[in-house]
CSV table of N, CA, C and O in Angstrom, one decimal:
chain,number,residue,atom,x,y,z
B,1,UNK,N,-19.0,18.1,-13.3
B,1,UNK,CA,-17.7,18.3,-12.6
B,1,UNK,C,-16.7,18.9,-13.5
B,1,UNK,O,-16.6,18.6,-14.7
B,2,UNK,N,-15.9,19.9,-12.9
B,2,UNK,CA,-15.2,20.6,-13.8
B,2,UNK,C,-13.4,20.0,-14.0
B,2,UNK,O,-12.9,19.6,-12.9
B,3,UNK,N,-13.0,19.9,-14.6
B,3,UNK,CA,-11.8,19.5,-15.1
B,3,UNK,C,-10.3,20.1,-13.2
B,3,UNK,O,-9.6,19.3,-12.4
B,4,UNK,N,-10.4,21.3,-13.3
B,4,UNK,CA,-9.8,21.6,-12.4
B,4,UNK,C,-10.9,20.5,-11.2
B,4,UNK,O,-10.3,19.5,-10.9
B,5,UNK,N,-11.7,20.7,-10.8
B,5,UNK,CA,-12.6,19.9,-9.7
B,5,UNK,C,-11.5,18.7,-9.5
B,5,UNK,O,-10.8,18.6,-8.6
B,6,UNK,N,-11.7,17.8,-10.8
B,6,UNK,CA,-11.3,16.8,-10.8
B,6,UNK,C,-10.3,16.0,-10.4
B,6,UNK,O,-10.4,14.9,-10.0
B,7,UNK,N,-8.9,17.1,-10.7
B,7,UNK,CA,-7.8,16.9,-10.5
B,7,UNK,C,-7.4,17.7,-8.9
B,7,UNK,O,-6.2,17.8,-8.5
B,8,UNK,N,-8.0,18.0,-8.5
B,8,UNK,CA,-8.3,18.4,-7.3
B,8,UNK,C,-8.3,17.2,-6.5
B,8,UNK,O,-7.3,16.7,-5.8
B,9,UNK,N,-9.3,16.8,-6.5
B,9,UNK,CA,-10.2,15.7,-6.2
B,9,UNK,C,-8.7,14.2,-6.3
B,9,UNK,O,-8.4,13.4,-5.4
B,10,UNK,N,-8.2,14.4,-7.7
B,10,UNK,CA,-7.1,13.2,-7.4
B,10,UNK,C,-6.0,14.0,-6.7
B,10,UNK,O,-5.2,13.1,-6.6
B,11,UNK,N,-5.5,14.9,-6.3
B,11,UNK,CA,-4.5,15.9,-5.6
B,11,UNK,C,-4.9,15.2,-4.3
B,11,UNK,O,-4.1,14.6,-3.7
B,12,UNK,N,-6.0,15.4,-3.9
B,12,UNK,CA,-6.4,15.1,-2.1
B,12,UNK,C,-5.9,13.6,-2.4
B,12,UNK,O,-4.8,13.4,-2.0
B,13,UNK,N,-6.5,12.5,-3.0
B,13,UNK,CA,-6.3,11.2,-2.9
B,13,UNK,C,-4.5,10.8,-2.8
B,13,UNK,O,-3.9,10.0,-2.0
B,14,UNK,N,-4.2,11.5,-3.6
B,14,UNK,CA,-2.4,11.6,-3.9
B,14,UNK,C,-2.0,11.9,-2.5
B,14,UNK,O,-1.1,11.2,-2.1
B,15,UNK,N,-2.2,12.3,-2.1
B,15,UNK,CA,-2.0,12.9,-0.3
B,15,UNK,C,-1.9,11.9,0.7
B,15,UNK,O,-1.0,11.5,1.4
B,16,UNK,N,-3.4,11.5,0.6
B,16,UNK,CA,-3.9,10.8,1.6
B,16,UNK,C,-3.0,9.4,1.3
B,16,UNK,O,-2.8,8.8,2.4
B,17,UNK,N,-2.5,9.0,0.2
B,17,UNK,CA,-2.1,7.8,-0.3
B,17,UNK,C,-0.4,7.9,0.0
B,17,UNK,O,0.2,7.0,0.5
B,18,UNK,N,-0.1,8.5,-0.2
B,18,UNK,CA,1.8,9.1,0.3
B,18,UNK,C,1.7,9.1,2.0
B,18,UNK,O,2.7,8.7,2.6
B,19,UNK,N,0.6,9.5,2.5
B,19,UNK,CA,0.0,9.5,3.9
B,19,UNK,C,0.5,8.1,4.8
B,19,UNK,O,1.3,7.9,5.7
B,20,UNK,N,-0.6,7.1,3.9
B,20,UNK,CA,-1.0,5.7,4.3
B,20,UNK,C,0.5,5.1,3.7
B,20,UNK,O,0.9,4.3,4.6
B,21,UNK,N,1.2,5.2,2.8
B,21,UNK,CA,2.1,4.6,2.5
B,21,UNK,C,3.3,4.7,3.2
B,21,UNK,O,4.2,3.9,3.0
B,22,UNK,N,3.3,6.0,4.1
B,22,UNK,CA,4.1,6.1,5.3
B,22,UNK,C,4.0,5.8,6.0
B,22,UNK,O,4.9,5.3,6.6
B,23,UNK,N,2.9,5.9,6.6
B,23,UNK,CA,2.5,5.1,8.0
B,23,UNK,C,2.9,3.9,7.7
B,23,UNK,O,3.9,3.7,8.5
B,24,UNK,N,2.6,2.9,6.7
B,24,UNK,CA,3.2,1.4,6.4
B,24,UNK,C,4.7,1.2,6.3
B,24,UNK,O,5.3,0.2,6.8
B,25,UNK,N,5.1,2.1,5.9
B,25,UNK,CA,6.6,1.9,5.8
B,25,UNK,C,7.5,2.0,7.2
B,25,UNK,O,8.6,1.4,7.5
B,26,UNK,N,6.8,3.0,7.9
B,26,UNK,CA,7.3,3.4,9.6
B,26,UNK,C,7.0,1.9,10.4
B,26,UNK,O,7.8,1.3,11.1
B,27,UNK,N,5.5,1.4,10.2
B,27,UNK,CA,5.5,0.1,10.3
B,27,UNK,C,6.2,-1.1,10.0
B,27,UNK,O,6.7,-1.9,10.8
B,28,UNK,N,6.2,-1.1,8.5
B,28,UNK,CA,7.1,-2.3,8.4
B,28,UNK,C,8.7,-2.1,9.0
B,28,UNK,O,9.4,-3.1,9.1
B,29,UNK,N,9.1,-0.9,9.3
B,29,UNK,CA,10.6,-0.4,9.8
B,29,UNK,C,10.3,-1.3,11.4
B,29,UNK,O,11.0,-2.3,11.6
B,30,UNK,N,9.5,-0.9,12.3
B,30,UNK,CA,9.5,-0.7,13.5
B,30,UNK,C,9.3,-2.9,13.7
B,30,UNK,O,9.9,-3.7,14.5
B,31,UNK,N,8.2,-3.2,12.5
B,31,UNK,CA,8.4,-4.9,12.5
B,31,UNK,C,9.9,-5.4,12.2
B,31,UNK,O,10.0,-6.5,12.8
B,32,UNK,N,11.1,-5.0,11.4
B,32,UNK,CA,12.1,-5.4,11.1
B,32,UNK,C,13.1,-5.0,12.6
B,32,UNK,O,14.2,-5.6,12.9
B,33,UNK,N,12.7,-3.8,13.5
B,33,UNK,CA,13.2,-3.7,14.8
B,33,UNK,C,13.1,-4.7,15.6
B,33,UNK,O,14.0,-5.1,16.2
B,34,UNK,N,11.7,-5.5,15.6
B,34,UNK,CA,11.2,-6.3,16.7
B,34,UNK,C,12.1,-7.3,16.4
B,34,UNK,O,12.9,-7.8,17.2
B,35,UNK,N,11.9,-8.0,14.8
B,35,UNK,CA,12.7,-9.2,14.5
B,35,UNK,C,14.1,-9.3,15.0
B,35,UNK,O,14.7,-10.0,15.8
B,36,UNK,N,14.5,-8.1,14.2
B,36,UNK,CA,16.2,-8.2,14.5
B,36,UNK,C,16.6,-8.2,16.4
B,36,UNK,O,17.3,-9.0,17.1
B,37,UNK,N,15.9,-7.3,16.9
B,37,UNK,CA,15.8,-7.7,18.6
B,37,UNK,C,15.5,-9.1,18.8
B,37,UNK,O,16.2,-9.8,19.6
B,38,UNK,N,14.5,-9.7,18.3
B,38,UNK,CA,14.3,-11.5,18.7
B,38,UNK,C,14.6,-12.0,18.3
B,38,UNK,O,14.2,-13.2,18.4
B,39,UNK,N,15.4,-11.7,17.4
B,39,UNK,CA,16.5,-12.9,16.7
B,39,UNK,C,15.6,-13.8,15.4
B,39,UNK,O,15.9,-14.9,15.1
B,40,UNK,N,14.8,-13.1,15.0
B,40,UNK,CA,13.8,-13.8,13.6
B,40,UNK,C,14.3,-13.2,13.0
B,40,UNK,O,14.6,-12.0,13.3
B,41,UNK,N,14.5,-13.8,11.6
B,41,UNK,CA,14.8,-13.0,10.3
B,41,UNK,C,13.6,-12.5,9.8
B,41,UNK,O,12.4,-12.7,9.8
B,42,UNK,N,15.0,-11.5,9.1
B,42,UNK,CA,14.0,-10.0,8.8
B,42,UNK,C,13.1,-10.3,7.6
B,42,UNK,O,12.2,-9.5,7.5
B,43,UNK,N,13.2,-11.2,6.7
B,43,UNK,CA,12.6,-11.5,5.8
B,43,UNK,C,11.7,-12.9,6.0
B,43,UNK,O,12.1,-13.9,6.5
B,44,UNK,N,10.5,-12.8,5.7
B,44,UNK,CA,9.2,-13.7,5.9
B,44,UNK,C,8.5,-14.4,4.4
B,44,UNK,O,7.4,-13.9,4.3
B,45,UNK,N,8.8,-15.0,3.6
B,45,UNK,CA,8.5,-15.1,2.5
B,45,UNK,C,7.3,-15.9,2.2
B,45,UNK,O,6.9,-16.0,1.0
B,46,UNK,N,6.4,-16.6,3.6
B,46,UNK,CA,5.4,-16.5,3.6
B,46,UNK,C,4.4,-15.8,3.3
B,46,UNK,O,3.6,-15.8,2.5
B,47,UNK,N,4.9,-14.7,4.7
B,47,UNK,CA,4.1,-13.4,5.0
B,47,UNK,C,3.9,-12.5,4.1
B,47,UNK,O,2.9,-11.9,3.8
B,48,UNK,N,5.4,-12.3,3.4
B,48,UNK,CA,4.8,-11.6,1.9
B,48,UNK,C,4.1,-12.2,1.1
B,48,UNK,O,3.4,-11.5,0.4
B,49,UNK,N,4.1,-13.4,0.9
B,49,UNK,CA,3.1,-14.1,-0.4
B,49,UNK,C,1.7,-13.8,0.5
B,49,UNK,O,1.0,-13.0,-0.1
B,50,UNK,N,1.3,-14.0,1.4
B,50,UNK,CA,0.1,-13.5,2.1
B,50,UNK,C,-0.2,-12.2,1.8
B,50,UNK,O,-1.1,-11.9,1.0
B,51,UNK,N,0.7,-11.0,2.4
B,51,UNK,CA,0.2,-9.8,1.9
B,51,UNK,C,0.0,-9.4,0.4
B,51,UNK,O,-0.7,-8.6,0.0
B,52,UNK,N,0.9,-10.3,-0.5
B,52,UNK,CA,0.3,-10.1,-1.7
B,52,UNK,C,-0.5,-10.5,-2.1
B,52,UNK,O,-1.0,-9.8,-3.0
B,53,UNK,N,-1.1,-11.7,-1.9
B,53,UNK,CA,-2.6,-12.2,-2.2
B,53,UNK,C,-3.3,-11.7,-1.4
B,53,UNK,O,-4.4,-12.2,-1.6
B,54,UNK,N,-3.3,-10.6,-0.2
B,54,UNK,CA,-4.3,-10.2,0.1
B,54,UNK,C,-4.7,-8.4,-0.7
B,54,UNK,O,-5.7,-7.9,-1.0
B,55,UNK,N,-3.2,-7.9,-0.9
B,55,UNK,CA,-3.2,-6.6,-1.5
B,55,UNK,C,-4.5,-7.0,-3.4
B,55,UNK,O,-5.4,-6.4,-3.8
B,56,UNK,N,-3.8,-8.6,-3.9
B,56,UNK,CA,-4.4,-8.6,-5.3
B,56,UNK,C,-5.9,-9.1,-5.1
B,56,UNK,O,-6.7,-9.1,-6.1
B,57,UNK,N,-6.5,-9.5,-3.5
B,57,UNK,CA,-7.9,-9.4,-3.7
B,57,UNK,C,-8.5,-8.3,-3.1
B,57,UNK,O,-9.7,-8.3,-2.8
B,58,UNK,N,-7.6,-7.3,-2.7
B,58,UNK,CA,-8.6,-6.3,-2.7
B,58,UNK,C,-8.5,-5.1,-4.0
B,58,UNK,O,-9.3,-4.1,-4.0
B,59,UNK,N,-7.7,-5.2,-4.7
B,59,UNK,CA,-7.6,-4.7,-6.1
B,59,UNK,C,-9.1,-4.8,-6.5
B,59,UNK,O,-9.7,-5.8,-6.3
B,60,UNK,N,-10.0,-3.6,-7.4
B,60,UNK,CA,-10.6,-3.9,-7.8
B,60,UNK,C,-10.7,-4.3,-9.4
B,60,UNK,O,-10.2,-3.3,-10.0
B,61,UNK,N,-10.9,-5.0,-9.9
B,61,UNK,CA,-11.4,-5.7,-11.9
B,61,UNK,C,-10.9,-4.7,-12.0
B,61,UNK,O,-10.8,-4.0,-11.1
B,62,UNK,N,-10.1,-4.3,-13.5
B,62,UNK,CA,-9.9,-3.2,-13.9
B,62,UNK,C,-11.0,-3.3,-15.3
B,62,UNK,O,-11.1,-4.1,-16.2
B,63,UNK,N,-11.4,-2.5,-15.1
B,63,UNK,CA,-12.5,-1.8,-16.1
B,63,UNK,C,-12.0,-1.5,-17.6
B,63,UNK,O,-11.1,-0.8,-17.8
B,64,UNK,N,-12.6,-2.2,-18.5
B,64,UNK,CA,-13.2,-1.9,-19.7
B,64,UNK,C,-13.3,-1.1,-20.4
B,64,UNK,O,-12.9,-1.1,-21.6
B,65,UNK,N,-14.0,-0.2,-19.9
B,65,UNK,CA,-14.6,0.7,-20.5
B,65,UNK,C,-14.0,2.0,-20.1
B,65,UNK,O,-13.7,2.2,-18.9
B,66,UNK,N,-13.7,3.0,-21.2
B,66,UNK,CA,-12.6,4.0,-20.8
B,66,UNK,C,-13.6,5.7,-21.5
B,66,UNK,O,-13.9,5.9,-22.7
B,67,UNK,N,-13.8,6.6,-20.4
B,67,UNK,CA,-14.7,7.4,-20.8
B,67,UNK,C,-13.6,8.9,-21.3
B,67,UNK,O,-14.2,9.9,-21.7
């Protein structure tokens, strides 16, 4: 694989990831609509500790070994 390939290759992922991180954010916007309409506060401090223990088990090990 060639050096330009490569960075290529992280260019598309950089994309797709600014992509996905919008979609989430248009979502989390449109969940703080629903609350503030039904009268739940906009902040869930459960539900974040949930999404963060589920965001840190799907993290994978960070690796060791550096090529």
């Amino acid at each position: 694989a060639s050096l330009d390939g490569l960075r290529g290759e992280i260019r598309a992922i950089d994309e797709r990831i600014v992509e996905l991180v919008s979609a989430r954010l248009a979502l989390a916007e449109e969940i703080g609509r629903v609350k503030a309409a039904t009268g739940k506060p906009i902040r869930d401090f459960q539900t974040e500790k949930q999404v963060r223990a589920r965001a840190a088990s799907l993290w994978p090990s960070p690796s060791t070994e550096m090529s």
